[in-house]
Backbone as JSON, one array per atom type, in Angstrom:
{
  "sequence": "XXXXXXXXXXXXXXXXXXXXXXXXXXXXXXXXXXXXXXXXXXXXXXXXXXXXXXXXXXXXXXXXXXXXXXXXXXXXXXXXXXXXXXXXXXXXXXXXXXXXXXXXXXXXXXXXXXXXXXXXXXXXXXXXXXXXXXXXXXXXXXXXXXXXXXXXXXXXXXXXXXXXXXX",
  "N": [[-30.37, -6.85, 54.59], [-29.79, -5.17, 57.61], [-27.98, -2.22, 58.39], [-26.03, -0.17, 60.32], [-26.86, 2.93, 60.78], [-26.4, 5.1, 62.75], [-26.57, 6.04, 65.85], [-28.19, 6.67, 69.27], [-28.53, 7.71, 72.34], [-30.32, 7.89, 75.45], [-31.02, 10.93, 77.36], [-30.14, 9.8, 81.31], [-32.52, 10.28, 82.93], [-34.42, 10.11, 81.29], [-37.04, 9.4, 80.06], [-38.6, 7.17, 77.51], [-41.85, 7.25, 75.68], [-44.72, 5.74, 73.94], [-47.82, 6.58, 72.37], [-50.68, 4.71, 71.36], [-53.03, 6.73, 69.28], [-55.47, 8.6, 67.75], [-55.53, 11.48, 65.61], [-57.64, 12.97, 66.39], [-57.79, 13.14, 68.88], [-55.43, 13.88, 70.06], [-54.84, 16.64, 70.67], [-56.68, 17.04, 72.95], [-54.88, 15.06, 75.03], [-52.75, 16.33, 74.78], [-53.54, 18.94, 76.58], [-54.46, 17.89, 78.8], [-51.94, 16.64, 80.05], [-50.24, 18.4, 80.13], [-51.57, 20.17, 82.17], [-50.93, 18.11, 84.14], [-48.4, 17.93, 84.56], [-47.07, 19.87, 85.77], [-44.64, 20.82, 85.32], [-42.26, 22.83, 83.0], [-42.76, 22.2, 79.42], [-42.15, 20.87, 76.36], [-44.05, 20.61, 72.83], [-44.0, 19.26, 70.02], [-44.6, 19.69, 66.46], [-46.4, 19.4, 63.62], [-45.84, 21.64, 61.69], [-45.91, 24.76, 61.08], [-48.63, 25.91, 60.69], [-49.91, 24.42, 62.65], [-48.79, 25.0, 65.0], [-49.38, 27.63, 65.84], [-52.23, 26.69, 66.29], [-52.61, 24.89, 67.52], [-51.73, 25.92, 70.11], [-53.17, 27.89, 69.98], [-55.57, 26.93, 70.91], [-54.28, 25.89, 73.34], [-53.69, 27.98, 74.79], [-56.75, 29.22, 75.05], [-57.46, 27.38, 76.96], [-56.55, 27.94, 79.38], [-53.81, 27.56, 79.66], [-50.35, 28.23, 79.93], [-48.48, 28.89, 76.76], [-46.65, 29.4, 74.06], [-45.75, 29.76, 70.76], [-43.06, 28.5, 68.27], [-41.22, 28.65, 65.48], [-40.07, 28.07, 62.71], [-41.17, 30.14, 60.82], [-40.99, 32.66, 61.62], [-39.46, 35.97, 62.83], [-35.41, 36.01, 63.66], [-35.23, 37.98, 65.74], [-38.26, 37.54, 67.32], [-37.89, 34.65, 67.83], [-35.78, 34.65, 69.34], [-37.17, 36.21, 71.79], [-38.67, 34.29, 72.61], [-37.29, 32.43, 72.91], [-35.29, 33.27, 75.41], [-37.98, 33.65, 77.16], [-38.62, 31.14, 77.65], [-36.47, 29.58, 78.88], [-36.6, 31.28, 81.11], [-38.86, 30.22, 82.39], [-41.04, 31.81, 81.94], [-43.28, 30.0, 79.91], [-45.69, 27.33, 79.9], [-45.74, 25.74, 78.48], [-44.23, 25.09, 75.37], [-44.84, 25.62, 72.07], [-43.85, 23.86, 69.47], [-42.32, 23.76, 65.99], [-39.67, 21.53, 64.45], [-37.77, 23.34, 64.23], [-37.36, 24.1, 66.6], [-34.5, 24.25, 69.59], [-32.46, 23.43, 68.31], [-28.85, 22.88, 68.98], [-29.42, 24.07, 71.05], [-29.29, 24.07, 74.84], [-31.29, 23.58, 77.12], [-32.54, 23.57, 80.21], [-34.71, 24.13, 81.74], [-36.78, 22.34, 80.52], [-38.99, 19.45, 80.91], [-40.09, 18.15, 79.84], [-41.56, 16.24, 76.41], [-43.36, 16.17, 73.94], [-44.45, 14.51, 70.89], [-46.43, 15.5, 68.8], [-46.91, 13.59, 66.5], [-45.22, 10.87, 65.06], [-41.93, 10.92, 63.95], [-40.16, 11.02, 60.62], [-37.99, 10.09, 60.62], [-34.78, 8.52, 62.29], [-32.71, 10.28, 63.6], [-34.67, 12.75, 63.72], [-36.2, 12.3, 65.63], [-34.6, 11.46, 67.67], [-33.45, 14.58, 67.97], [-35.98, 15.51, 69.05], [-36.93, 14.4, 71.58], [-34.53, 14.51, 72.69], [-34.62, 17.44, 73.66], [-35.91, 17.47, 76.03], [-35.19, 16.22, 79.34], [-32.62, 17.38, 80.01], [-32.01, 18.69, 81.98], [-29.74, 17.01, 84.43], [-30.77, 16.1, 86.62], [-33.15, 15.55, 87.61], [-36.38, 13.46, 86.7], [-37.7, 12.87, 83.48], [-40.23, 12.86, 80.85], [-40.54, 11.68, 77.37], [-42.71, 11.46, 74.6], [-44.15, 9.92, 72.07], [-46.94, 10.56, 70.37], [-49.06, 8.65, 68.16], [-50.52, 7.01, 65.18], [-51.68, 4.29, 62.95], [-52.14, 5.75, 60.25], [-50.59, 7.94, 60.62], [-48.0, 6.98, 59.39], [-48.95, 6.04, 56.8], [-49.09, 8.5, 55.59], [-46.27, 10.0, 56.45], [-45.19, 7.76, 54.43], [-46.34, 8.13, 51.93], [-45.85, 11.33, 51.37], [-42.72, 10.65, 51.12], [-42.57, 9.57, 48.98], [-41.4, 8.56, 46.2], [-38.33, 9.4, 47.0], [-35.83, 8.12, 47.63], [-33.95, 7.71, 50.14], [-35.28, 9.48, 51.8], [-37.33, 7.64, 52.66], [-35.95, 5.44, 53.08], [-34.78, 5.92, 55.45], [-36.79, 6.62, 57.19], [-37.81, 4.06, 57.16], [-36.78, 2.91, 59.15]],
  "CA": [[-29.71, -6.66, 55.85], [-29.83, -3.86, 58.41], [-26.64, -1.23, 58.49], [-26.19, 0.98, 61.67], [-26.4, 4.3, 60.25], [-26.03, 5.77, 63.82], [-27.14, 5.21, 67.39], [-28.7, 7.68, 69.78], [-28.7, 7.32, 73.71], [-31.48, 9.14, 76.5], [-30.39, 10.78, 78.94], [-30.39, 8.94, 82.53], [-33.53, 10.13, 83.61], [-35.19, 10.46, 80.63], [-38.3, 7.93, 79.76], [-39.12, 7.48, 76.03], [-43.25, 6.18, 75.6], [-45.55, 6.09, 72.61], [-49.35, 6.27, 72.82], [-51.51, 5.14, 69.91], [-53.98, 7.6, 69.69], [-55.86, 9.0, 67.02], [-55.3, 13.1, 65.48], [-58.38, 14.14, 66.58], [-58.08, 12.98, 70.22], [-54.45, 14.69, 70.42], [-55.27, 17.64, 71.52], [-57.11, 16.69, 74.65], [-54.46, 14.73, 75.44], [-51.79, 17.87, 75.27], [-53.82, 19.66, 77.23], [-54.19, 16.85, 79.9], [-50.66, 16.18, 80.35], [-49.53, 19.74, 80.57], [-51.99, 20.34, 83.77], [-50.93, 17.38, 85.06], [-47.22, 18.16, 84.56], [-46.36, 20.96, 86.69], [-43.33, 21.48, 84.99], [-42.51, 23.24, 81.17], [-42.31, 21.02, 78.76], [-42.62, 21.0, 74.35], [-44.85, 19.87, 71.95], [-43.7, 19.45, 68.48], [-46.16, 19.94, 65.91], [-45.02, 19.07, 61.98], [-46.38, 22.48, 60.89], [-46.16, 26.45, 61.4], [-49.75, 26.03, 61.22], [-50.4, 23.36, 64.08], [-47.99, 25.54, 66.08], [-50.16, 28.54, 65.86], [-53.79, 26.32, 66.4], [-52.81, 23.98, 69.2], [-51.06, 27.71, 71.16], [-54.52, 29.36, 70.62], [-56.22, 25.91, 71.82], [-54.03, 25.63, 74.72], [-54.1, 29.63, 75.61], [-57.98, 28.91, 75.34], [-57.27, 26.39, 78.39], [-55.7, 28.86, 80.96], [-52.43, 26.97, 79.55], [-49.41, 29.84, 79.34], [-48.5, 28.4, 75.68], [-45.79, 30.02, 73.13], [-45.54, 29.32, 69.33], [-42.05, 28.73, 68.02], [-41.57, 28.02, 64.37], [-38.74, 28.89, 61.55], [-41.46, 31.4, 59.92], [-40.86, 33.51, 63.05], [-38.03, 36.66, 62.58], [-35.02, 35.95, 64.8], [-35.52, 38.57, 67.08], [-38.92, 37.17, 68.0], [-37.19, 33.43, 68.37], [-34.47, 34.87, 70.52], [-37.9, 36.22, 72.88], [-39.19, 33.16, 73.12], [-35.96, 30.99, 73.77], [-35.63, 34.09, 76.75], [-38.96, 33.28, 78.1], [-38.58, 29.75, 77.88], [-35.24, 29.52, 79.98], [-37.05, 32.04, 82.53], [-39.36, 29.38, 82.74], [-42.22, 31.87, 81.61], [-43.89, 29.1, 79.89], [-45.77, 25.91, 80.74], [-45.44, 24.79, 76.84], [-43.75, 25.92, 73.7], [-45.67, 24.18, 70.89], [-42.68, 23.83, 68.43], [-41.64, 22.61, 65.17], [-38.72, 21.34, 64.67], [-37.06, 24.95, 63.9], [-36.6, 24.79, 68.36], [-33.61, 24.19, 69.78], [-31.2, 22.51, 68.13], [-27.98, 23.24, 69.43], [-29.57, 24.33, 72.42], [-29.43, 23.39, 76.28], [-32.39, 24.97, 77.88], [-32.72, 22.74, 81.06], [-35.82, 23.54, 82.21], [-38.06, 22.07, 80.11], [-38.86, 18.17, 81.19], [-40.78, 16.62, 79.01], [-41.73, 16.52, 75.38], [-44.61, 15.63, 73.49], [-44.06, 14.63, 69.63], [-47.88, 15.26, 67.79], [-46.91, 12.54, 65.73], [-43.95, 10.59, 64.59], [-40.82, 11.75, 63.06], [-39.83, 10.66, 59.6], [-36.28, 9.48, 60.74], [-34.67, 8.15, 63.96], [-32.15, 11.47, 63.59], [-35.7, 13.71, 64.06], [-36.85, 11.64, 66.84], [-33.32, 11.83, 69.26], [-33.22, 15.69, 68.41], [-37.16, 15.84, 69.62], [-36.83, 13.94, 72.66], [-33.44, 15.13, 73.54], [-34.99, 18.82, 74.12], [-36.32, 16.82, 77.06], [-34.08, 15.31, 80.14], [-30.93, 17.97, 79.78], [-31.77, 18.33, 83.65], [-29.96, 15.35, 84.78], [-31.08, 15.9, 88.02], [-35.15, 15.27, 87.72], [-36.96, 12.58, 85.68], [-38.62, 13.26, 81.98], [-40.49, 11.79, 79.92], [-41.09, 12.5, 76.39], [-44.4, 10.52, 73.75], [-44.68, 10.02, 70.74], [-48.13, 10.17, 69.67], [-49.15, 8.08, 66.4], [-51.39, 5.99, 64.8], [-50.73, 3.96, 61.4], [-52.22, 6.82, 59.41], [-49.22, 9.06, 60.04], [-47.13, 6.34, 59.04], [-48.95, 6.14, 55.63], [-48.88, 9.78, 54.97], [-45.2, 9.95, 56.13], [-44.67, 7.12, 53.34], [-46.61, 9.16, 50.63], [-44.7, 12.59, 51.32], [-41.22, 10.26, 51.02], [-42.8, 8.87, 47.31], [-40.1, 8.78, 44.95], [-37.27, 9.96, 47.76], [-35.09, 6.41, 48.07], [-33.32, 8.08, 50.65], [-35.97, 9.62, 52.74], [-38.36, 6.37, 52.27], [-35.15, 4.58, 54.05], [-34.5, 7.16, 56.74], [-39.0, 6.71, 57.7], [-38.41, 3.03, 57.16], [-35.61, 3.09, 60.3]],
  "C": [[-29.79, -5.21, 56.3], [-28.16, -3.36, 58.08], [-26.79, -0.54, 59.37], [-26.01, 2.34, 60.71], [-26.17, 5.25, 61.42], [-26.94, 5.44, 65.0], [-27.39, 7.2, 68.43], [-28.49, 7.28, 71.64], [-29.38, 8.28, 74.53], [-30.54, 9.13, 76.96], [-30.81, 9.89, 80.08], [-31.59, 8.91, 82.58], [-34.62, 10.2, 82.49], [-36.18, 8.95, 79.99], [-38.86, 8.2, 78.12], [-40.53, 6.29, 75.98], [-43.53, 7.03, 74.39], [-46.76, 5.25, 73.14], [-49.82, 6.75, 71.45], [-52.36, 5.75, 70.17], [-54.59, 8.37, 68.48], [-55.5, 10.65, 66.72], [-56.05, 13.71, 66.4], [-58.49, 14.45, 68.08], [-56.52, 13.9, 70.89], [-54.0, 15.96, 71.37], [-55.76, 17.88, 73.1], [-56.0, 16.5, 75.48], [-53.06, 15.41, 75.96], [-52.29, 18.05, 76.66], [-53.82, 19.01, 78.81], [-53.03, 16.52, 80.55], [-50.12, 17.31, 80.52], [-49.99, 20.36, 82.02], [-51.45, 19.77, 84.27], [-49.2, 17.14, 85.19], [-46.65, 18.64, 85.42], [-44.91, 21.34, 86.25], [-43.6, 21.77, 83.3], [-41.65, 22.18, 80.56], [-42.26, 21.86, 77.03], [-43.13, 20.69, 74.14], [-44.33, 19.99, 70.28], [-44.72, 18.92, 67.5], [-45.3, 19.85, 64.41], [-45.3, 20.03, 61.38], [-46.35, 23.33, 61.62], [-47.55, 26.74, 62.05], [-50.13, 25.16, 62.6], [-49.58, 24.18, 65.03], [-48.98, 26.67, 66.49], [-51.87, 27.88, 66.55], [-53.69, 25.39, 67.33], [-52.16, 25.44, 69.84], [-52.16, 28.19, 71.3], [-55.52, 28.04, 71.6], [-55.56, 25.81, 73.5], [-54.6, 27.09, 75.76], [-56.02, 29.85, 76.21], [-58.49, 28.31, 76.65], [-57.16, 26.87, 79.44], [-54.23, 28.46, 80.8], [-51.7, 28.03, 79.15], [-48.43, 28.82, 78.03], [-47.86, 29.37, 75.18], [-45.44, 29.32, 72.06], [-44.42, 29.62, 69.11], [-41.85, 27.91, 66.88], [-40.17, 29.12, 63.58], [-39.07, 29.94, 60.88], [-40.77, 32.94, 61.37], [-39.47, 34.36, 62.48], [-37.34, 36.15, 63.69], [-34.88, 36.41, 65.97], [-36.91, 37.63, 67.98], [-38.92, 35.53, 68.48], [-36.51, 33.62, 69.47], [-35.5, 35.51, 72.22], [-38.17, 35.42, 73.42], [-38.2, 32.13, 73.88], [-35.61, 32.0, 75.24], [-36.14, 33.38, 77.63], [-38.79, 31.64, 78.09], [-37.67, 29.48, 78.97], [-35.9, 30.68, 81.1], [-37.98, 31.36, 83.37], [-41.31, 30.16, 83.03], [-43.74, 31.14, 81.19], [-44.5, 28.22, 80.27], [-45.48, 25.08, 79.77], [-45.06, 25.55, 75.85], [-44.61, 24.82, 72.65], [-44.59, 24.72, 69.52], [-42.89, 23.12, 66.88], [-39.94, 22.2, 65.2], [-37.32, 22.15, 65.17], [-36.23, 24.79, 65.89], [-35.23, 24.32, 68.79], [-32.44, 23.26, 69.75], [-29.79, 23.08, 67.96], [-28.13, 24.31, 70.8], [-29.5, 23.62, 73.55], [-30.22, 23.97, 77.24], [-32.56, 23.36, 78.95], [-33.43, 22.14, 82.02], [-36.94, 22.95, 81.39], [-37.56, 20.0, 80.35], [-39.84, 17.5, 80.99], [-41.15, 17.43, 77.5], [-42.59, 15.28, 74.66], [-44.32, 15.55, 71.79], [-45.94, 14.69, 69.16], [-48.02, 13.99, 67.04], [-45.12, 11.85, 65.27], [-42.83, 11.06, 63.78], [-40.33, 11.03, 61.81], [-38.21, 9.91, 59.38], [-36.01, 9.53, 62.29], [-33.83, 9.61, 64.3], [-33.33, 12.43, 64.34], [-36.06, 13.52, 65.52], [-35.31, 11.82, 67.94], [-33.23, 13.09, 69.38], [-34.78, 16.33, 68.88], [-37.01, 15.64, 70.86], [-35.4, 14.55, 73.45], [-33.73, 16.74, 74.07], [-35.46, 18.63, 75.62], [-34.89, 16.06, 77.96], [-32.86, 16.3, 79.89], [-30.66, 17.99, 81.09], [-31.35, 16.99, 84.52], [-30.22, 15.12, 85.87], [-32.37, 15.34, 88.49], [-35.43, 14.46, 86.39], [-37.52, 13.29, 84.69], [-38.81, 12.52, 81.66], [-40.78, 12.8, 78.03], [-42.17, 10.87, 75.47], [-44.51, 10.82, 72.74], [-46.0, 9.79, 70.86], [-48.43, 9.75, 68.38], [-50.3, 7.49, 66.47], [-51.16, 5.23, 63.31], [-51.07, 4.8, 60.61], [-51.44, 7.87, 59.38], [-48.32, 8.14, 59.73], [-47.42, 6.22, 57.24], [-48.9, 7.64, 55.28], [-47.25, 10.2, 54.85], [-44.3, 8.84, 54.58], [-45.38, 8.22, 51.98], [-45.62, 10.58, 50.58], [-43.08, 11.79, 50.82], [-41.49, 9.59, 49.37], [-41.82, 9.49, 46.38], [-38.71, 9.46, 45.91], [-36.54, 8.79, 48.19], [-34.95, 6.66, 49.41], [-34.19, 8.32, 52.11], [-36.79, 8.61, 53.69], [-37.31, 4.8, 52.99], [-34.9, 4.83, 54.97], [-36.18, 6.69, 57.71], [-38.41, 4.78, 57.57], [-37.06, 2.84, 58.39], [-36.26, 3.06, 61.35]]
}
């Protein structure tokens, strides 16, 4: 039997989609959706490194792109969350490390790289998205079943985690 371990709710305007899509095609598909955005959005990336190598890919683009990650000192976090709310940006390419317990209001939409390992990960991804309740968002998971088996291998031998990913 199922157990509620907790419940999540979008905001109003906020649209939650998932597009299967392979790793390698990912990228494109950033980059595609951020032109075609016109507004700043996120990307969450499950790694320091993917934060750093999709930012130089996008910057490569003409995309104005900022890496934000937990290795980062807090002074140079506290620049970025700045420029973000100035609406410097067109994308932060995040890990998780971004704003939780934040309300930054312009950013309206959010892009997950891949799935989150728990429904917890996934409401505080998407919720970075939609705080504006005034204008529509969307936020996307991107997946395919191969991050679903790697998320099960990383949770090997974790009961806990391996129930949290199976949610």
């Amino acid at each position: 039997g199922f157990e509620e371990q907790g419940r999540f709710s979008l905001p109003p305007l906020l649209e939650l989609k998932k597009l299967r899509l392979s790793i390698a095609h990912r990228p494109a598909f950033v980059r595609s959706w951020i032109r075609a955005a016109r507004s700043p959005g996120i990307v969450f990336v499950p790694t320091r490194q993917w934060t750093v190598r999709l930012t130089h890919l996008l910057q490569e683009s003409g995309i104005r792109a900022a890496p934000y990650h937990a290795g980062m000192t807090a002074e140079e976090r506290r620049a970025v969350e700045t420029q973000v709310e100035s609406g410097r940006w067109e994308a932060l390419v995040a890990t998780s490390a971004f704003g939780m317990g934040m309300d930054v209001r312009i950013l309206q939409w959010a892009l997950l790289l891949g799935p989150p390992g728990d429904v917890s990960g996934l409401a505080q991804a998407v919720g970075r998205a939609g705080r504006d309740r005034t204008r529509r968002s969307q936020a996307w998971v991107l997946w395919e079943p191969e991050d679903f088996r790697l998320l099960r291998y990383l949770t090997e031998g974790q009961p806990r985690a391996r129930e949290s990913l199976s949610e």
